[in-house]
């Protein structure tokens, strides 16, 4: 591939980005697109003011760039939560480390690669990309010591920045725990695999067990029931009535027509007069009497304790001599619970995990054969868009108890799949048997990677341009939701911007793997093909602006994991560094540079030791809760007299049926969570928009027909 071809590709992608960025700055000003570009504001109850018609609405402006740039981290934390801050920290870390890499690689290694051999050079646009890679350095050259020096600088810079970020995010996580409002999950333990007894119910068994062994700290418990369709529909009655009420009011105010015989206009559709009983009172009256009999207890319960420290101890201690019984763990936050998975028997979980692991392993070589056998570039892009929903489905089948846990599991799966198919499949092209046979000997791994990576540098550069720059422009435009919004307004004739049309949580399971993949490409190609580093710098700078804008305006944070994605990013970065050092070791061996090879081996050892230190120093904070912190929080609450208020909140926080009255024993409040709301991560966002519009339009028409008949 020639430099001119790379410049042409860069020019095309720059043009696409400029056009889409300009078009976005115009479309976001149109009131009809508020549900697409300001979904978070609509979901939080903040409606955009509808500006009168003016020429400025159709002129591109950089106002959104200035807003995203000037927003500080405290505002991001308040709007998107800690997960959003951690995500942006990954982008900032990449910007910093590749800025250092750009300076040393472009100004030191690039000239050495270009003049690595005695040859007559062409005009630079006509030169091949291989001339600018390490493959152009002749064997035994002393210039390879400069590549080893650059490898040390990049590795040490990455480790120092990783340590700073890990330490900062750990402090942020502790501050998030201590500084936020009292969290019901800190007082709650999820108990699963409760033993069955023919003489008593699960609820009686739980009460008897914890009263016997934790009498001083046990407060109460809430059983988990099988979530049936009837109960889900009962929970949606009030919400459906509110939607119908709003649609009738809108229609009655807007559909005023004249009958032709009277002077004054008449209303063809009239609201039925109230009969003294509201929908909410009917549901509250029927639910305790009728639905309670249909509830079936599951061998799972939420157990509440009088202090955070007591709940933390119970969650960590083995409760029975049979580890498969009385399994305890820290309860998720109320709005983070996957209620449908709580009824899965605990003994099935390990089987589910094995099955999903086997399915994931089988899918990789299957898609690999399709990618390498038929239209590789087209099929690769298509499959990379299909993979996240598949991995999300696998994560659901594993049986996680929280939505954040499911998203983290899907993130890891998508990350493995992306790295394998984009990096390893391309540098080790061929059949699956051939790819595995390459690694038949551990001693041959560095040499094989050293031969393959420099030859694929041109593919990785074009991949950064097409799948990196262009993907950010498409993310900013929200093309699919925009198309569905147009169809909703023009075909379904829905003019209002309901908050549910645009409230979707941030897709961490797709965006984090993309960031980490480009980080891996940057590390592995930095000293092999330095030209890729400036392209990555542009990508991460655009990502910093685009993702900050999306977090502020588009995505709604309903739950979070408390920064659990950072260990994933840290481990992937360490893997990228070690892989880069192994490839460099192979290159130095092939180029017959024993000094550079000798200095690379201790660098690998030092990187692994650094990883182990971070695992021991910081990772436990993300796995467990600190007893010292919890005890201090308990003392403060006891001194301030807030414990009784917290206890009262526990009875309503973990209610599986929000509209059930407290007297039934399944107390709840609809303000805490929505057990029947659709889960945006597991569905296609644009499809939700369209189906929601069709459903609402159908309900309106049906309601008007019924009223007109009456």
PDB file of N, CA and C in Angstrom, residues 231-282:
ATOM      1  N   UNK A 231     -48.644 -11.114  36.556  1.00  0.00           N
ATOM      2  CA  UNK A 231     -48.162 -10.136  37.524  1.00  0.00           C
ATOM      3  C   UNK A 231     -47.490  -8.967  36.824  1.00  0.00           C
ATOM      4  N   UNK A 232     -46.799  -9.235  35.721  1.00  0.00           N
ATOM      5  CA  UNK A 232     -46.167  -8.154  34.974  1.00  0.00           C
ATOM      6  C   UNK A 232     -47.219  -7.225  34.384  1.00  0.00           C
ATOM      7  N   UNK A 233     -48.306  -7.790  33.843  1.00  0.00           N
ATOM      8  CA  UNK A 233     -49.380  -6.966  33.311  1.00  0.00           C
ATOM      9  C   UNK A 233     -50.067  -6.174  34.409  1.00  0.00           C
ATOM     10  N   UNK A 234     -50.227  -6.785  35.587  1.00  0.00           N
ATOM     11  CA  UNK A 234     -50.833  -6.069  36.702  1.00  0.00           C
ATOM     12  C   UNK A 234     -49.984  -4.887  37.131  1.00  0.00           C
ATOM     13  N   UNK A 235     -48.687  -5.046  37.077  1.00  0.00           N
ATOM     14  CA  UNK A 235     -47.798  -3.951  37.434  1.00  0.00           C
ATOM     15  C   UNK A 235     -47.812  -2.832  36.418  1.00  0.00           C
ATOM     16  N   UNK A 236     -48.275  -3.124  35.190  1.00  0.00           N
ATOM     17  CA  UNK A 236     -48.289  -2.110  34.128  1.00  0.00           C
ATOM     18  C   UNK A 236     -49.633  -1.412  33.989  1.00  0.00           C
ATOM     19  N   UNK A 237     -50.599  -1.770  34.831  1.00  0.00           N
ATOM     20  CA  UNK A 237     -51.943  -1.218  34.666  1.00  0.00           C
ATOM     21  C   UNK A 237     -51.939   0.287  34.849  1.00  0.00           C
ATOM     22  N   UNK A 238     -51.322   0.746  35.932  1.00  0.00           N
ATOM     23  CA  UNK A 238     -51.327   2.181  36.202  1.00  0.00           C
ATOM     24  C   UNK A 238     -50.569   2.937  35.124  1.00  0.00           C
ATOM     25  N   UNK A 239     -49.438   2.391  34.670  1.00  0.00           N
ATOM     26  CA  UNK A 239     -48.669   3.061  33.633  1.00  0.00           C
ATOM     27  C   UNK A 239     -49.461   3.159  32.341  1.00  0.00           C
ATOM     28  N   UNK A 240     -50.183   2.092  31.980  1.00  0.00           N
ATOM     29  CA  UNK A 240     -50.992   2.102  30.770  1.00  0.00           C
ATOM     30  C   UNK A 240     -52.119   3.113  30.875  1.00  0.00           C
ATOM     31  N   UNK A 241     -52.745   3.187  32.067  1.00  0.00           N
ATOM     32  CA  UNK A 241     -53.821   4.151  32.270  1.00  0.00           C
ATOM     33  C   UNK A 241     -53.321   5.581  32.138  1.00  0.00           C
ATOM     34  N   UNK A 242     -52.121   5.844  32.638  1.00  0.00           N
ATOM     35  CA  UNK A 242     -51.559   7.186  32.526  1.00  0.00           C
ATOM     36  C   UNK A 242     -51.287   7.548  31.071  1.00  0.00           C
ATOM     37  N   UNK A 243     -50.788   6.580  30.300  1.00  0.00           N
ATOM     38  CA  UNK A 243     -50.531   6.838  28.882  1.00  0.00           C
ATOM     39  C   UNK A 243     -51.821   7.127  28.138  1.00  0.00           C
ATOM     40  N   UNK A 244     -52.869   6.319  28.423  1.00  0.00           N
ATOM     41  CA  UNK A 244     -54.156   6.531  27.771  1.00  0.00           C
ATOM     42  C   UNK A 244     -54.762   7.874  28.165  1.00  0.00           C
ATOM     43  N   UNK A 245     -54.601   8.227  29.443  1.00  0.00           N
ATOM     44  CA  UNK A 245     -55.139   9.503  29.912  1.00  0.00           C
ATOM     45  C   UNK A 245     -54.478  10.666  29.201  1.00  0.00           C
ATOM     46  N   UNK A 246     -53.140  10.582  29.072  1.00  0.00           N
ATOM     47  CA  UNK A 246     -52.414  11.661  28.389  1.00  0.00           C
ATOM     48  C   UNK A 246     -52.797  11.742  26.917  1.00  0.00           C
ATOM     49  N   UNK A 247     -52.967  10.588  26.274  1.00  0.00           N
ATOM     50  CA  UNK A 247     -53.320  10.602  24.854  1.00  0.00           C
ATOM     51  C   UNK A 247     -54.723  11.134  24.630  1.00  0.00           C
ATOM     52  N   UNK A 248     -55.660  10.814  25.552  1.00  0.00           N
ATOM     53  CA  UNK A 248     -57.027  11.304  25.416  1.00  0.00           C
ATOM     54  C   UNK A 248     -57.086  12.810  25.591  1.00  0.00           C
ATOM     55  N   UNK A 249     -56.319  13.324  26.596  1.00  0.00           N
ATOM     56  CA  UNK A 249     -56.306  14.765  26.813  1.00  0.00           C
ATOM     57  C   UNK A 249     -55.754  15.501  25.598  1.00  0.00           C
ATOM     58  N   UNK A 250     -54.697  14.939  25.017  1.00  0.00           N
ATOM     59  CA  UNK A 250     -54.115  15.562  23.829  1.00  0.00           C
ATOM     60  C   UNK A 250     -55.089  15.539  22.661  1.00  0.00           C
ATOM     61  N   UNK A 251     -55.769  14.402  22.506  1.00  0.00           N
ATOM     62  CA  UNK A 251     -56.672  14.260  21.368  1.00  0.00           C
ATOM     63  C   UNK A 251     -57.913  15.122  21.543  1.00  0.00           C
ATOM     64  N   UNK A 252     -58.412  15.201  22.788  1.00  0.00           N
ATOM     65  CA  UNK A 252     -59.615  15.981  23.026  1.00  0.00           C
ATOM     66  C   UNK A 252     -59.367  17.472  22.847  1.00  0.00           C
ATOM     67  N   UNK A 253     -58.169  17.895  23.088  1.00  0.00           N
ATOM     68  CA  UNK A 253     -57.852  19.310  22.935  1.00  0.00           C
ATOM     69  C   UNK A 253     -57.563  19.672  21.485  1.00  0.00           C
ATOM     70  N   UNK A 254     -57.075  18.677  20.725  1.00  0.00           N
ATOM     71  CA  UNK A 254     -56.652  18.985  19.353  1.00  0.00           C
ATOM     72  C   UNK A 254     -57.685  18.622  18.313  1.00  0.00           C
ATOM     73  N   UNK A 255     -58.556  17.660  18.610  1.00  0.00           N
ATOM     74  CA  UNK A 255     -59.498  17.195  17.594  1.00  0.00           C
ATOM     75  C   UNK A 255     -60.865  17.856  17.805  1.00  0.00           C
ATOM     76  N   UNK A 256     -60.907  19.156  17.713  1.00  0.00           N
ATOM     77  CA  UNK A 256     -62.147  19.919  17.828  1.00  0.00           C
ATOM     78  C   UNK A 256     -62.625  20.233  16.417  1.00  0.00           C
ATOM     79  N   UNK A 257     -63.757  19.656  16.028  1.00  0.00           N
ATOM     80  CA  UNK A 257     -64.267  19.859  14.677  1.00  0.00           C
ATOM     81  C   UNK A 257     -65.703  20.361  14.762  1.00  0.00           C
ATOM     82  N   UNK A 258     -66.152  20.952  13.697  1.00  0.00           N
ATOM     83  CA  UNK A 258     -67.517  21.452  13.635  1.00  0.00           C
ATOM     84  C   UNK A 258     -68.408  20.420  12.974  1.00  0.00           C
ATOM     85  N   UNK A 259     -69.616  20.264  13.561  1.00  0.00           N
ATOM     86  CA  UNK A 259     -70.516  19.238  13.015  1.00  0.00           C
ATOM     87  C   UNK A 259     -71.253  19.732  11.780  1.00  0.00           C
ATOM     88  N   UNK A 260     -71.237  21.045  11.511  1.00  0.00           N
ATOM     89  CA  UNK A 260     -71.906  21.580  10.321  1.00  0.00           C
ATOM     90  C   UNK A 260     -73.284  22.113  10.608  1.00  0.00           C
ATOM     91  N   UNK A 261     -73.921  21.689  11.701  1.00  0.00           N
ATOM     92  CA  UNK A 261     -75.265  22.139  12.038  1.00  0.00           C
ATOM     93  C   UNK A 261     -75.234  23.169  13.153  1.00  0.00           C
ATOM     94  N   UNK A 262     -74.224  23.135  13.964  1.00  0.00           N
ATOM     95  CA  UNK A 262     -74.156  24.046  15.095  1.00  0.00           C
ATOM     96  C   UNK A 262     -73.176  25.157  14.789  1.00  0.00           C
ATOM     97  N   UNK A 263     -73.319  26.237  15.532  1.00  0.00           N
ATOM     98  CA  UNK A 263     -72.415  27.353  15.352  1.00  0.00           C
ATOM     99  C   UNK A 263     -71.083  27.081  16.025  1.00  0.00           C
ATOM    100  N   UNK A 264     -71.137  26.521  17.248  1.00  0.00           N
ATOM    101  CA  UNK A 264     -69.915  26.276  17.991  1.00  0.00           C
ATOM    102  C   UNK A 264     -69.355  24.901  17.636  1.00  0.00           C
ATOM    103  N   UNK A 265     -68.069  24.746  17.689  1.00  0.00           N
ATOM    104  CA  UNK A 265     -67.483  23.429  17.401  1.00  0.00           C
ATOM    105  C   UNK A 265     -67.805  22.440  18.491  1.00  0.00           C
ATOM    106  N   UNK A 266     -67.873  21.193  18.097  1.00  0.00           N
ATOM    107  CA  UNK A 266     -68.152  20.114  19.045  1.00  0.00           C
ATOM    108  C   UNK A 266     -66.975  19.175  19.095  1.00  0.00           C
ATOM    109  N   UNK A 267     -66.900  18.429  20.141  1.00  0.00           N
ATOM    110  CA  UNK A 267     -65.811  17.476  20.345  1.00  0.00           C
ATOM    111  C   UNK A 267     -66.327  16.087  20.025  1.00  0.00           C
ATOM    112  N   UNK A 268     -65.736  15.458  19.038  1.00  0.00           N
ATOM    113  CA  UNK A 268     -66.195  14.132  18.637  1.00  0.00           C
ATOM    114  C   UNK A 268     -65.843  13.078  19.652  1.00  0.00           C
ATOM    115  N   UNK A 269     -64.826  13.305  20.449  1.00  0.00           N
ATOM    116  CA  UNK A 269     -64.374  12.323  21.420  1.00  0.00           C
ATOM    117  C   UNK A 269     -64.474  12.936  22.804  1.00  0.00           C
ATOM    118  N   UNK A 270     -65.124  12.263  23.701  1.00  0.00           N
ATOM    119  CA  UNK A 270     -65.325  12.753  25.054  1.00  0.00           C
ATOM    120  C   UNK A 270     -64.740  11.774  26.053  1.00  0.00           C
ATOM    121  N   UNK A 271     -64.187  12.328  27.128  1.00  0.00           N
ATOM    122  CA  UNK A 271     -63.652  11.477  28.190  1.00  0.00           C
ATOM    123  C   UNK A 271     -64.798  10.973  29.047  1.00  0.00           C
ATOM    124  N   UNK A 272     -64.739   9.726  29.396  1.00  0.00           N
ATOM    125  CA  UNK A 272     -65.758   9.149  30.262  1.00  0.00           C
ATOM    126  C   UNK A 272     -65.665   9.756  31.650  1.00  0.00           C
ATOM    127  N   UNK A 273     -66.772  10.042  32.291  1.00  0.00           N
ATOM    128  CA  UNK A 273     -66.721  10.616  33.638  1.00  0.00           C
ATOM    129  C   UNK A 273     -66.213   9.593  34.633  1.00  0.00           C
ATOM    130  N   UNK A 274     -65.520  10.049  35.686  1.00  0.00           N
ATOM    131  CA  UNK A 274     -65.038   9.111  36.699  1.00  0.00           C
ATOM    132  C   UNK A 274     -66.186   8.507  37.476  1.00  0.00           C
ATOM    133  N   UNK A 275     -66.002   7.280  37.864  1.00  0.00           N
ATOM    134  CA  UNK A 275     -67.031   6.555  38.592  1.00  0.00           C
ATOM    135  C   UNK A 275     -66.691   6.395  40.067  1.00  0.00           C
ATOM    136  N   UNK A 276     -65.763   7.211  40.549  1.00  0.00           N
ATOM    137  CA  UNK A 276     -65.459   7.184  41.971  1.00  0.00           C
ATOM    138  C   UNK A 276     -64.330   6.270  42.356  1.00  0.00           C
ATOM    139  N   UNK A 277     -63.857   5.470  41.416  1.00  0.00           N
ATOM    140  CA  UNK A 277     -62.763   4.542  41.717  1.00  0.00           C
ATOM    141  C   UNK A 277     -61.685   4.738  40.666  1.00  0.00           C
ATOM    142  N   UNK A 278     -60.465   5.071  41.079  1.00  0.00           N
ATOM    143  CA  UNK A 278     -59.360   5.268  40.155  1.00  0.00           C
ATOM    144  C   UNK A 278     -58.704   3.942  39.824  1.00  0.00           C
ATOM    145  N   UNK A 279     -57.923   3.969  38.754  1.00  0.00           N
ATOM    146  CA  UNK A 279     -57.231   2.740  38.340  1.00  0.00           C
ATOM    147  C   UNK A 279     -56.251   2.282  39.401  1.00  0.00           C
ATOM    148  N   UNK A 280     -55.572   3.227  40.043  1.00  0.00           N
ATOM    149  CA  UNK A 280     -54.573   2.856  41.041  1.00  0.00           C
ATOM    150  C   UNK A 280     -55.219   2.186  42.240  1.00  0.00           C
ATOM    151  N   UNK A 281     -56.407   2.740  42.652  1.00  0.00           N
ATOM    152  CA  UNK A 281     -57.053   2.131  43.811  1.00  0.00           C
ATOM    153  C   UNK A 281     -57.572   0.746  43.496  1.00  0.00           C
ATOM    154  N   UNK A 282     -58.030   0.546  42.237  1.00  0.00           N
ATOM    155  CA  UNK A 282     -58.490  -0.790  41.859  1.00  0.00           C
ATOM    156  C   UNK A 282     -57.352  -1.786  41.897  1.00  0.00           C
TER     157      UNK A 282
END
